[in-house]
Short mmCIF file of C-alpha atoms in Angstrom, two decimals:
data_model
loop_
_atom_site.label_atom_id
_atom_site.label_comp_id
_atom_site.label_asym_id
_atom_site.label_seq_id
_atom_site.Cartn_x
_atom_site.Cartn_y
_atom_site.Cartn_z
CA MET A 300 30.40 4.71 1.91
CA ARG A 301 28.11 2.14 0.33
CA THR A 302 24.52 3.34 0.36
CA ILE A 303 21.60 1.23 -0.84
CA VAL A 304 18.20 2.62 -1.77
CA VAL A 305 15.38 0.08 -1.98
CA GLY A 306 12.54 1.26 -4.19
CA ALA A 307 12.30 3.43 -7.31
CA GLY A 308 8.96 5.07 -6.74
CA PRO A 309 8.54 8.79 -5.93
CA ALA A 310 10.42 8.49 -2.62
CA GLY A 311 13.26 6.41 -4.02
CA VAL A 312 13.77 8.65 -7.04
CA ARG A 313 14.09 11.80 -4.95
CA ALA A 314 16.33 10.09 -2.38
CA VAL A 315 18.71 8.92 -5.09
CA GLU A 316 18.63 12.36 -6.71
CA GLN A 317 19.99 13.94 -3.52
CA LEU A 318 22.62 11.23 -3.03
CA VAL A 319 23.89 11.54 -6.59
CA THR A 320 23.95 15.34 -6.31
CA ALA A 321 26.20 14.90 -3.27
CA GLY A 322 28.62 12.79 -5.31
CA LEU A 323 27.56 9.30 -4.19
CA ARG A 324 26.90 6.34 -6.47
CA PRO A 325 24.28 4.36 -4.53
CA VAL A 326 23.08 0.86 -5.24
CA TRP A 327 19.48 1.30 -6.39
CA ILE A 328 17.12 -1.67 -6.26
CA ASP A 329 13.55 -2.07 -7.50
CA GLU A 330 11.28 -5.05 -8.08
CA ALA A 331 9.80 -3.55 -11.24
CA PRO A 332 11.55 -3.54 -14.61
CA ASP A 333 11.56 0.23 -15.01
CA GLY A 334 10.66 1.89 -11.70
CA GLY A 335 8.08 4.59 -11.09
CA GLY A 336 6.39 2.91 -8.15
CA ARG A 337 2.77 1.82 -8.12
CA ILE A 338 1.42 5.35 -8.53
CA TYR A 339 3.59 6.17 -11.55
CA GLN A 340 4.13 2.64 -12.86
CA ARG A 341 5.37 2.75 -16.40
CA PRO A 342 3.78 0.81 -19.24
CA PRO A 343 5.93 -1.80 -20.98
CA LEU A 344 7.87 -0.93 -24.11
CA GLY A 345 5.57 -0.89 -27.09
CA LEU A 346 2.50 0.32 -25.21
CA THR A 347 2.18 3.86 -26.50
CA ARG A 348 -0.57 5.43 -24.44
CA ASP A 349 -0.52 9.12 -23.67
CA HIS A 350 0.65 10.10 -20.17
CA ARG A 351 -2.55 12.07 -19.73
CA GLN A 352 -4.60 8.94 -20.37
CA LEU A 353 -2.59 6.82 -17.96
CA TYR A 354 -2.03 9.27 -15.12
CA GLY A 355 -4.75 11.91 -15.50
CA MET A 356 -3.94 15.14 -13.68
CA GLU A 357 -0.80 13.49 -12.28
CA ALA A 358 0.69 13.20 -15.77
CA GLY A 359 3.11 16.08 -15.20
CA ARG A 360 4.42 14.64 -11.96
CA ALA A 361 4.63 11.17 -13.47
CA ARG A 362 6.70 12.45 -16.38
CA ALA A 363 8.98 14.39 -14.03
CA VAL A 364 9.61 11.30 -11.90
CA HIS A 365 10.23 9.17 -15.00
CA ASP A 366 12.61 11.69 -16.54
CA THR A 367 14.58 12.02 -13.31
CA LEU A 368 14.72 8.25 -12.91
CA ASP A 369 16.06 7.79 -16.44
CA ALA A 370 18.69 10.47 -15.92
CA LEU A 371 19.88 8.86 -12.67
CA LYS A 372 20.19 5.24 -13.79
CA SER A 373 23.64 5.64 -15.34
CA ARG A 374 24.90 7.39 -12.22
CA THR A 375 23.94 4.55 -9.88
CA ASP A 376 24.37 0.80 -9.56
CA TRP A 377 20.86 0.31 -10.98
CA ARG A 378 19.30 -3.11 -10.28
CA PRO A 379 15.75 -3.49 -11.63
CA ASN A 380 13.69 -6.70 -11.47
CA THR A 381 15.34 -7.39 -8.12
CA LEU A 382 13.58 -8.53 -4.96
CA VAL A 383 15.03 -7.68 -1.55
CA TRP A 384 13.70 -10.53 0.56
CA HIS A 385 15.70 -10.11 3.79
CA ILE A 386 17.73 -7.53 5.68
CA ASP A 387 20.18 -8.23 8.50
CA PRO A 388 20.85 -5.02 10.46
CA HIS A 389 23.58 -6.63 12.58
CA ASN A 390 25.76 -7.63 9.64
CA ARG A 391 24.35 -4.83 7.49
CA THR A 392 23.45 -7.08 4.59
CA LEU A 393 20.57 -7.37 2.16
CA GLU A 394 19.56 -10.62 0.49
CA THR A 395 18.37 -10.16 -3.08
CA LEU A 396 17.02 -12.27 -5.92
CA CYS A 397 17.20 -11.34 -9.59
CA ALA A 398 16.50 -13.68 -12.51
CA GLY A 399 16.86 -16.65 -10.18
CA GLN A 400 20.27 -15.51 -8.94
CA GLN A 401 20.91 -14.86 -5.24
CA ALA A 402 23.16 -12.03 -4.09
CA THR A 403 24.15 -10.74 -0.67
CA LEU A 404 24.84 -7.02 -0.59
CA THR A 405 26.54 -5.18 2.23
CA TYR A 406 25.65 -1.60 3.10
CA ASP A 407 26.86 1.23 5.27
CA ASN A 408 23.49 2.99 5.06
CA ALA A 409 20.14 1.99 3.60
CA ILE A 410 17.07 4.02 2.70
CA LEU A 411 13.95 1.85 2.50
CA CYS A 412 11.31 3.26 0.14
CA THR A 413 9.13 0.16 -0.07
CA GLY A 414 5.75 1.74 -0.82
CA ALA A 415 2.28 0.52 0.07
CA MET A 416 -0.39 -1.96 -0.91
CA ASP A 417 -4.18 -2.10 -0.82
CA ARG A 418 -5.94 -2.78 2.45
CA VAL A 419 -8.68 -5.33 1.85
CA ILE A 420 -11.80 -6.42 3.70
CA PRO A 421 -12.75 -9.92 2.51
CA LEU A 422 -16.33 -10.42 1.32
CA PRO A 423 -18.21 -13.59 0.47
CA GLY A 424 -17.15 -14.33 -3.09
CA TRP A 425 -13.99 -12.22 -3.07
CA THR A 426 -11.83 -15.19 -4.11
CA ARG A 427 -13.59 -15.56 -7.46
CA PRO A 428 -11.61 -14.90 -10.63
CA GLY A 429 -12.46 -11.38 -11.73
CA VAL A 430 -12.06 -9.85 -8.27
CA THR A 431 -8.93 -7.81 -7.62
CA THR A 432 -7.80 -4.87 -5.54
CA LEU A 433 -8.17 -1.26 -6.63
CA GLY A 434 -4.40 -1.12 -6.97
CA GLY A 435 -4.41 -4.28 -9.07
CA ALA A 436 -7.00 -2.78 -11.40
CA GLN A 437 -4.90 0.36 -11.66
CA ILE A 438 -1.76 -1.64 -12.48
CA ALA A 439 -3.62 -3.48 -15.26
CA LEU A 440 -4.62 -0.12 -16.71
CA LYS A 441 -1.12 1.37 -16.55
CA ALA A 442 0.96 -1.68 -17.39
CA GLN A 443 -1.29 -3.25 -20.03
CA GLY A 444 -3.69 -0.48 -21.02
CA CYS A 445 -6.72 -2.61 -20.21
CA ALA A 446 -9.62 -2.76 -17.77
CA ILE A 447 -10.16 -5.84 -15.60
CA GLY A 448 -13.56 -6.47 -17.19
CA GLN A 449 -16.27 -5.10 -19.45
CA HIS A 450 -18.56 -4.14 -16.57
CA VAL A 451 -16.48 -3.26 -13.52
CA ALA A 452 -17.77 -2.36 -10.05
CA LEU A 453 -15.42 -0.40 -7.77
CA VAL A 454 -15.89 -0.93 -4.04
CA GLY A 455 -14.23 0.53 -0.95
CA THR A 456 -13.32 4.00 0.22
CA GLY A 457 -10.52 6.52 0.03
CA PRO A 458 -8.85 8.66 -2.64
CA LEU A 459 -7.73 5.67 -4.73
CA LEU A 460 -11.36 4.57 -5.23
CA TRP A 461 -12.24 7.85 -6.91
CA LEU A 462 -8.93 8.23 -8.73
CA LEU A 463 -9.33 4.80 -10.31
CA ALA A 464 -12.93 5.55 -11.32
CA TYR A 465 -11.70 8.73 -13.01
CA GLN A 466 -8.82 6.91 -14.73
CA TYR A 467 -11.20 4.26 -16.03
CA LEU A 468 -13.43 7.01 -17.44
CA LYS A 469 -10.46 8.69 -19.12
CA ASN A 470 -9.66 5.39 -20.82
CA GLY A 471 -13.20 4.78 -22.03
CA ALA A 472 -14.19 2.20 -19.41
CA ARG A 473 -16.94 3.70 -17.27
CA PRO A 474 -17.49 1.64 -14.08
CA VAL A 475 -20.97 0.17 -13.63
CA ALA A 476 -20.92 1.47 -10.04
CA VAL A 477 -18.77 3.19 -7.45
CA ILE A 478 -19.73 1.81 -4.04
CA ASP A 479 -18.17 3.97 -1.30
CA THR A 480 -18.57 2.84 2.30
CA THR A 481 -18.10 6.44 3.50
CA SER A 482 -21.23 8.57 3.36
CA PHE A 483 -21.36 11.88 1.53
CA ALA A 484 -22.34 13.64 4.77
CA HIS A 485 -19.30 12.27 6.57
CA LYS A 486 -16.94 13.46 3.84
CA ALA A 487 -18.66 16.85 3.72
CA ARG A 488 -18.11 17.37 7.44
CA HIS A 489 -14.36 17.20 6.89
CA ALA A 490 -14.26 19.31 3.71
CA ALA A 491 -13.28 22.58 5.39
CA ALA A 492 -10.45 20.90 7.30
CA LEU A 493 -9.12 19.48 4.03
CA LEU A 494 -8.75 22.89 2.35
CA PRO A 495 -5.10 23.26 3.47
CA GLY A 496 -4.37 20.31 1.18
CA GLY A 497 -4.50 22.74 -1.73
CA THR A 498 -4.30 21.13 -5.15
CA VAL A 499 -4.52 17.63 -3.68
CA PHE A 500 -7.92 18.50 -2.20
CA TRP A 501 -9.22 20.14 -5.37
CA LYS A 502 -8.06 17.26 -7.54
CA GLY A 503 -10.01 14.89 -5.31
CA LEU A 504 -13.15 17.00 -5.70
CA TRP A 505 -12.61 17.07 -9.46
CA TYR A 506 -12.36 13.28 -9.64
CA MET A 507 -15.60 12.89 -7.69
CA ALA A 508 -17.40 15.48 -9.81
CA ALA A 509 -16.16 13.99 -13.08
CA VAL A 510 -17.28 10.49 -12.09
CA ARG A 511 -20.77 11.77 -11.23
CA ALA A 512 -20.99 13.97 -14.32
CA ALA A 513 -20.25 10.95 -16.52
CA GLY A 514 -23.40 9.30 -15.20
CA THR A 515 -21.62 6.64 -13.18
CA PRO A 516 -23.96 5.20 -10.53
CA VAL A 517 -22.53 6.24 -7.15
CA PHE A 518 -23.59 4.78 -3.81
CA GLU A 519 -22.16 6.40 -0.68
CA GLY A 520 -22.52 5.14 2.86
CA ALA A 521 -23.09 1.67 1.38
CA ARG A 522 -22.17 -1.73 2.81
CA PRO A 523 -21.07 -4.49 0.41
CA VAL A 524 -22.66 -7.85 1.19
CA ALA A 525 -21.36 -10.38 -1.33
CA ILE A 526 -19.91 -10.95 -4.77
CA THR A 527 -21.95 -13.57 -6.57
CA GLY A 528 -21.47 -15.59 -9.72
CA SER A 529 -21.37 -19.04 -11.24
CA GLY A 530 -18.34 -21.22 -11.71
CA ASP A 531 -15.32 -19.01 -12.20
CA GLU A 532 -17.31 -15.96 -13.27
CA VAL A 533 -18.42 -12.86 -11.40
CA LYS A 534 -22.04 -12.03 -12.13
CA ALA A 535 -23.06 -9.35 -9.62
CA ILE A 536 -22.30 -7.51 -6.41
CA THR A 537 -24.90 -7.20 -3.67
CA PHE A 538 -24.79 -4.34 -1.17
CA LYS A 539 -26.93 -2.34 1.19
CA THR A 540 -27.47 1.33 0.44
CA ALA A 541 -27.20 4.06 3.07
CA SER A 542 -30.95 3.73 3.65
CA GLY A 543 -30.64 0.01 4.33
CA ALA A 544 -32.18 -1.17 1.06
CA THR A 545 -30.58 -4.19 -0.61
CA ARG A 546 -29.31 -3.62 -4.15
CA GLN A 547 -27.67 -5.89 -6.68
CA ILE A 548 -25.71 -4.64 -9.67
CA THR A 549 -24.68 -6.85 -12.56
CA CYS A 550 -20.95 -6.85 -13.26
CA ASP A 551 -18.23 -9.16 -14.55
CA ALA A 552 -15.37 -7.82 -12.40
CA VAL A 553 -14.94 -6.14 -9.02
CA ALA A 554 -12.07 -4.09 -7.61
CA LEU A 555 -11.88 -3.70 -3.82
CA GLY A 556 -9.86 -1.47 -1.52
CA TRP A 557 -10.15 0.44 1.74
CA GLY A 558 -7.16 2.73 1.68
CA LEU A 559 -3.55 1.60 1.77
CA LYS A 560 -1.19 -0.05 4.24
CA PRO A 561 2.60 0.30 4.39
CA GLU A 562 4.74 -2.44 2.87
CA ALA A 563 6.96 -2.36 5.92
CA GLN A 564 8.27 -5.93 6.21
CA LEU A 565 11.88 -4.93 5.55
CA ALA A 566 11.70 -2.20 8.19
CA ASP A 567 10.36 -4.85 10.58
CA LEU A 568 13.20 -7.26 9.81
CA ALA A 569 15.65 -4.39 10.27
CA GLY A 570 14.45 -4.05 13.86
CA VAL A 571 12.58 -0.76 13.50
CA PRO A 572 9.89 -0.41 16.23
CA PHE A 573 6.25 -0.06 15.17
CA HIS A 574 3.25 1.76 16.62
CA PHE A 575 -0.47 1.74 15.85
CA ASP A 576 -1.45 4.95 14.08
CA GLU A 577 -5.06 5.73 15.03
CA PRO A 578 -5.99 8.04 12.10
CA GLN A 579 -4.56 5.58 9.57
CA HIS A 580 -5.82 2.56 11.52
CA ASN A 581 -2.51 0.96 10.55
CA TRP A 582 0.67 -0.32 12.14
CA VAL A 583 3.50 1.92 10.94
CA PRO A 584 7.27 1.85 11.53
CA GLU A 585 8.62 4.57 13.80
CA LYS A 586 10.78 7.31 12.33
CA ASP A 587 11.31 10.98 12.97
CA ALA A 588 10.32 13.78 10.61
CA THR A 589 13.61 13.43 8.72
CA GLY A 590 13.31 9.69 8.04
CA ARG A 591 15.79 8.60 10.70
CA THR A 592 14.92 5.48 12.72
CA LYS A 593 16.18 4.09 16.01
CA VAL A 594 18.18 1.52 14.07
CA PRO A 595 21.62 2.82 13.05
CA ALA A 596 22.05 3.31 9.30
CA ILE A 597 18.38 2.62 8.47
CA TYR A 598 16.28 5.44 7.01
CA LEU A 599 12.65 5.29 5.86
CA ALA A 600 10.72 7.34 3.32
CA GLY A 601 7.45 7.23 1.41
CA ASP A 602 4.28 5.26 2.02
CA GLY A 603 6.27 2.31 3.36
CA ALA A 604 6.80 4.42 6.47
CA GLY A 605 3.18 5.56 6.80
CA ILE A 606 0.63 6.51 4.17
CA ALA A 607 1.05 10.12 3.07
CA GLY A 608 0.66 10.11 -0.72
CA ALA A 609 2.95 10.54 -3.71
CA ASP A 610 3.67 14.25 -3.22
CA ALA A 611 4.78 13.70 0.36
CA ALA A 612 6.76 10.62 -0.71
CA GLU A 613 8.91 12.70 -3.06
CA MET A 614 9.68 15.18 -0.28
CA ALA A 615 10.28 12.45 2.29
CA GLY A 616 12.70 10.66 -0.02
CA ALA A 617 14.75 13.81 -0.48
CA ARG A 618 14.64 14.56 3.26
CA ALA A 619 15.79 11.06 4.25
CA ALA A 620 18.73 11.30 1.86
CA LEU A 621 19.69 14.67 3.33
CA ALA A 622 19.48 13.20 6.84
CA LEU A 623 21.77 10.37 5.77
CA LEU A 624 24.24 12.84 4.30
CA GLU A 625 24.13 14.95 7.47
CA ASP A 626 24.85 11.89 9.58
CA ALA A 627 27.78 11.06 7.32
CA GLY A 628 29.29 14.47 7.99
CA ARG A 629 28.33 16.04 4.68
CA THR A 630 27.15 19.63 4.41
CA VAL A 631 23.55 19.85 3.19
CA PRO A 632 21.63 22.93 2.00
CA GLY A 633 19.85 24.46 4.99
CA PRO A 634 17.12 26.25 3.01
CA LEU A 635 16.16 23.01 1.24
CA THR A 636 15.90 21.02 4.47
CA ALA A 637 13.81 23.79 6.06
CA THR A 638 11.48 23.90 3.05
CA LEU A 639 11.05 20.13 3.07
CA ASP A 640 10.46 20.03 6.82
CA GLY A 641 7.72 22.67 6.60
CA ALA A 642 5.99 21.07 3.63
CA LEU A 643 6.07 17.60 5.17
CA ALA A 644 4.60 18.91 8.42
CA ARG A 645 1.70 20.50 6.53
CA LEU A 646 1.04 17.38 4.49
CA SER A 647 1.14 15.22 7.62
CA GLY A 648 -1.71 17.21 9.14
CA PHE A 649 -3.66 17.08 5.90
CA ARG A 650 -3.22 13.32 5.65
CA ALA A 651 -4.53 12.73 9.17
CA THR A 652 -7.67 14.69 8.27
CA LEU A 653 -8.01 12.77 5.01
CA GLU A 654 -7.91 9.48 6.90
CA ARG A 655 -10.72 10.72 9.14
CA ALA A 656 -12.72 11.77 6.09
CA PHE A 657 -12.41 8.26 4.59
CA PRO A 658 -12.32 6.01 7.68
CA PHE A 659 -11.53 2.32 7.56
CA PRO A 660 -14.88 0.56 8.21
CA ALA A 661 -13.66 -1.76 10.95
CA ASP A 662 -17.27 -2.72 11.71
CA LEU A 663 -17.54 -4.26 8.24
CA ALA A 664 -14.56 -6.51 8.91
CA ARG A 665 -15.79 -7.41 12.38
CA ALA A 666 -19.25 -8.40 11.09
CA MET A 667 -17.86 -10.69 8.39
CA PRO A 668 -19.90 -13.92 8.03
CA ASP A 669 -18.27 -16.99 9.61
CA ASP A 670 -17.89 -18.82 6.30
CA THR A 671 -16.01 -15.98 4.58
CA LEU A 672 -12.42 -16.85 3.75
CA VAL A 673 -10.08 -14.37 5.41
CA CYS A 674 -6.77 -16.05 4.57
CA ARG A 675 -7.25 -17.41 1.07
CA CYS A 676 -3.76 -18.93 0.98
CA GLU A 677 -4.45 -21.26 3.91
CA ALA A 678 -8.28 -21.39 3.63
CA ILE A 679 -8.85 -19.83 7.07
CA SER A 680 -12.35 -18.45 7.59
CA ALA A 681 -13.67 -15.73 9.85
CA GLY A 682 -15.33 -18.47 11.89
CA ASP A 683 -11.98 -20.23 12.38
CA LEU A 684 -10.52 -17.04 13.87
CA ARG A 685 -13.54 -16.44 16.09
CA ALA A 686 -13.28 -20.00 17.38
CA VAL A 687 -9.65 -19.42 18.34
CA GLY A 688 -10.49 -16.15 20.05
CA GLY A 689 -13.36 -17.75 21.93
CA ARG A 690 -11.37 -20.58 23.50
CA PRO A 691 -11.04 -20.77 27.29
CA ALA A 692 -8.63 -18.21 28.70
CA THR A 693 -5.77 -20.71 29.03
CA GLY A 694 -5.97 -21.62 25.36
CA ALA A 695 -7.20 -18.42 23.76
CA ALA A 696 -5.12 -16.54 21.24
CA PRO A 697 -4.59 -13.16 22.94
CA GLU A 698 -2.80 -11.65 19.97
CA LEU A 699 -2.47 -12.10 16.24
CA ASN A 700 0.78 -14.07 16.11
CA ARG A 701 -0.59 -16.69 18.48
CA ALA A 702 -3.71 -16.94 16.34
CA LYS A 703 -1.34 -17.49 13.41
CA ALA A 704 0.24 -20.42 15.27
CA PHE A 705 -3.18 -21.96 15.99
CA THR A 706 -4.73 -21.46 12.54
CA ARG A 707 -1.90 -20.82 10.00
CA LEU A 708 -3.37 -17.37 9.28
CA GLY A 709 -0.79 -15.45 7.28
CA MET A 710 1.47 -18.44 6.56
CA GLY A 711 0.79 -18.43 2.83
CA ARG A 712 2.32 -16.62 -0.09
CA CYS A 713 1.24 -13.14 1.03
CA GLN A 714 2.74 -13.62 4.52
CA GLY A 715 -0.33 -11.95 6.04
CA ARG A 716 0.00 -8.74 4.04
CA VAL A 717 -3.53 -9.19 2.66
CA CYS A 718 -5.34 -11.03 5.45
CA GLY A 719 -3.62 -9.53 8.50
CA PRO A 720 -5.69 -6.35 9.02
CA ALA A 721 -9.08 -8.08 8.67
CA GLY A 722 -7.89 -10.99 10.81
CA ALA A 723 -6.91 -8.58 13.57
CA GLU A 724 -10.36 -6.96 13.56
CA ILE A 725 -12.11 -10.32 13.82
CA LEU A 726 -9.87 -11.54 16.63
CA ALA A 727 -10.25 -8.24 18.51
CA THR A 728 -14.03 -8.58 18.45
CA ALA A 729 -13.89 -12.21 19.59
CA LEU A 730 -11.69 -11.23 22.53
CA GLY A 731 -13.49 -7.97 23.32
CA ARG A 732 -10.28 -5.99 22.93
CA ASP A 733 -9.14 -2.96 20.97
CA VAL A 734 -7.51 -3.89 17.67
CA ALA A 735 -4.27 -2.15 18.68
CA ALA A 736 -3.97 -4.62 21.59
CA ILE A 737 -4.14 -7.59 19.19
CA GLY A 738 -0.80 -6.70 17.63
CA ARG A 739 0.38 -7.33 14.10
CA LEU A 740 1.81 -10.21 12.15
CA ARG A 741 5.58 -9.95 12.48
CA GLY A 742 7.70 -9.87 9.36
CA GLN A 743 9.48 -13.09 8.43
CA PRO A 744 12.12 -13.79 5.80
CA PRO A 745 11.60 -14.24 2.94
CA VAL A 746 9.15 -11.34 2.79
CA LYS A 747 7.90 -12.63 -0.57
CA PRO A 748 8.08 -16.07 -2.22
CA VAL A 749 11.55 -17.13 -3.38
CA PRO A 750 12.92 -20.49 -4.60
CA LEU A 751 13.62 -22.82 -1.69
CA ALA A 752 16.52 -24.32 -3.62
CA SER A 753 18.66 -21.40 -2.53
CA ALA A 754 20.98 -22.29 0.32
CA THR A 755 20.88 -18.65 1.41
CA VAL A 756 17.11 -18.84 1.83
CA GLN A 757 17.37 -22.02 3.86
CA GLU A 758 20.02 -20.50 6.13
CA ALA A 759 17.90 -17.40 6.77
CA ALA A 760 14.87 -19.54 7.59
CA GLU A 761 16.90 -21.39 10.21
#
């Protein structure tokens, strides 16, 4: 039985751990050189920074994931630095690229642990050099041990905003401002409901308290207006405070992010159905509580199957592997599956409450100025999308993929992973429809840029 696990973050590590324990030698693929996922990304060799500095209160979990990963490599067909750019569920094949070399891998079963990425709301000036996502700023810190600027403003909402602010402080780089679009009062109203989150909840409170105690200027319930500068430099960010006053803070770099969205393109290509998750305000692939999907031999785990956090990802990875083993006729430990099922159910409820405590500000995306670039790859503005949505009924774009055909939204290097959510909000407003009715940009191979010289790529495109 040839089993492939895509991803070596928390979910992938725990999935492989269960498979190896059961006597399998899975093929294990990851884009990064040394695994760990985005949350526990490892620094390159030679960068000797303390785990506590890099991962804060998650240092213990990060080390545990890293140690397990290292112990498992020799017991798997380990393939780092490898991109999976297509999956064919009918022939049960994966197309991969490593060091310029194409390879087609067959599988009997596959567990997709593809993780998540930042969800972005474009602002005027967001395409300037010096502007990145919160996740990008975090990767720079972990992978290179550096901040993205000398005077960094952090903008958005959600746990990652506050975690990154805390990590910057721990590394001696206090942000010039934390601009949270969720008000303090709104978060406070959900505090009691978040108590079942246990240590996750208390860590979040600690991050917020530490950021404030360090004297970092914090603005909650704010609305970013624009990132300004001259030439290729960021000079300031302008925003409105909760009271409606306009403020401008000098900075030389900005990190943006409004929660996370699943990296679910491979699940899409595999034929897994999707649904719009209201609390997450995201399209997520459908799976059951064990990680099984409606597509034979395809299992999902981690944030690529719906945002739940690193702790839940570890459990979900283990549970998906156990489900695969059960389906293959193997005996699995009943107490372990019961423990995982109970813990995942509790974390699922906690996550839904967390999403309500840090809501995606759809109104901010919908009110985007017409001249703001939404799709930076193809230079498509908010006004371009509104014009498509406002055409006469016979020519209007009633859903996002038709708008893509009219405007080229999402046809660039990111394949709509960055611009898709904001584009959907703008189109929904122009059409007077709910964003769930606008649909989502469908996954297309290759899911990420690959050399066109490959005959395999050309065949898949046809």
